[in-house]
Amino acid sequence: MFVIREAQFEALGDARREDFIRSTMDHLRARHDAAAAMDAGALRQLVTEGMDAAETYGLHAERDIVPFVECRLLYGPEFPAGDDDDWAREALDDPNLDADDKALHLAAQVELVLAWDRPEDPA
């Protein structure tokens, strides 16, 4: 009989968390010049602190955490507590929205910011 001990479960969880941190760092570098310019330690810190903060708003799934971390990159490490983050707090604190809806709201804002930052195609 194969028995998995609690320490082994923890090790699997740690490995999964590390994979998520690395993939999120890669995602941020690919989409945001600011992330590409950051050293690995600072970017890792942004991701890990963002993960922890996202969980306080009920964002636990990886697909829900990534837009939250992207907003922290775009709006600063204090996001969503900044003076201009009312729009985010309104969604994140809304008891009628589930985690997916909250994340979709954040992701839509990220896409708007990215669209504003992209140069227009000369046609």
XYZ file of C-alpha atoms in Angstrom:
123
model
C 0.000 0.000 0.000
C 1.264 3.444 -0.958
C 1.007 6.038 1.823
C 1.625 9.740 1.342
C 2.689 11.520 4.465
C 1.699 15.053 5.369
C 5.240 16.299 4.703
C 4.999 14.916 1.178
C 1.700 16.760 0.625
C 3.351 19.948 1.863
C 6.289 19.422 -0.482
C 3.893 18.949 -3.401
C 2.099 22.140 -2.389
C 5.373 24.042 -2.139
C 6.412 22.840 -5.595
C 3.052 23.863 -7.060
C 3.306 27.302 -5.428
C 6.821 27.755 -6.815
C 5.640 26.772 -10.299
C 2.830 29.309 -10.044
C 5.203 32.057 -8.916
C 7.563 31.353 -11.816
C 4.795 31.173 -14.415
C 3.264 34.401 -13.110
C 6.639 36.128 -13.271
C 7.035 34.938 -16.882
C 3.516 36.109 -17.711
C 4.175 39.554 -16.240
C 7.500 39.916 -18.043
C 5.897 38.999 -21.362
C 3.054 41.505 -21.021
C 4.513 44.426 -19.089
C 7.699 46.362 -19.750
C 7.827 47.379 -16.081
C 7.989 43.717 -15.036
C 10.590 42.920 -17.676
C 12.754 45.717 -16.249
C 12.489 44.462 -12.644
C 15.120 42.235 -11.110
C 13.960 38.719 -10.275
C 13.887 39.288 -6.519
C 11.682 42.358 -6.717
C 9.330 40.701 -9.180
C 9.115 37.570 -7.026
C 8.262 39.738 -4.021
C 5.545 41.523 -5.997
C 4.037 38.166 -6.984
C 4.204 36.538 -3.558
C 2.843 39.572 -1.725
C 0.154 39.900 -4.386
C -0.824 36.267 -3.927
C -1.214 36.759 -0.197
C -3.201 39.977 -0.626
C -5.455 38.420 -3.292
C -6.411 35.648 -0.916
C -7.774 38.202 1.564
C -10.375 39.080 -1.096
C -11.331 35.457 -1.702
C -9.162 35.056 -4.796
C -7.614 31.612 -4.401
C -7.533 30.115 -7.895
C -4.494 30.861 -10.015
C -6.653 32.337 -12.790
C -8.129 34.769 -10.257
C -4.835 35.759 -8.637
C -2.977 36.734 -11.825
C -5.133 39.790 -12.674
C -4.852 40.950 -9.070
C -1.051 40.739 -9.253
C -1.094 42.532 -12.612
C -3.069 45.359 -11.008
C -0.456 45.567 -8.250
C 2.184 45.939 -10.932
C 0.206 48.644 -12.752
C -1.167 50.562 -9.767
C 1.512 50.015 -7.162
C 2.173 47.611 -4.312
C -0.464 49.245 -2.115
C -3.220 48.153 -4.550
C -6.154 48.060 -3.826
C -5.690 50.405 -0.862
C -4.497 53.366 -2.940
C -6.442 56.604 -3.216
C -7.331 55.884 -6.859
C -8.295 52.247 -6.313
C -11.942 52.829 -5.334
C -13.065 51.059 -8.512
C -11.176 47.919 -7.434
C -12.275 47.953 -3.804
C -15.873 48.311 -4.947
C -15.617 45.057 -6.912
C -13.380 43.189 -4.474
C -15.585 43.986 -1.492
C -18.874 43.261 -3.294
C -20.504 40.279 -1.550
C -22.597 39.615 -4.660
C -19.545 38.891 -6.807
C -17.773 35.562 -6.705
C -14.025 35.224 -7.194
C -14.330 34.692 -10.950
C -16.394 37.858 -11.371
C -13.955 39.868 -9.258
C -11.035 38.579 -11.304
C -12.830 39.326 -14.588
C -13.380 42.897 -13.415
C -9.671 43.283 -12.646
C -8.638 41.597 -15.897
C -10.835 43.967 -17.911
C -9.130 46.929 -16.254
C -5.689 45.462 -17.025
C -6.681 45.088 -20.691
C -7.850 48.708 -20.799
C -4.543 49.922 -19.404
C -2.603 47.772 -21.857
C -4.710 49.077 -24.757
C -4.005 52.658 -23.696
C -0.283 51.953 -23.547
C -0.081 50.303 -26.969
C 0.793 52.562 -29.865
C -1.872 52.747 -32.516
C -1.330 50.874 -35.745
C -0.631 53.301 -38.563
C -3.038 52.179 -41.234
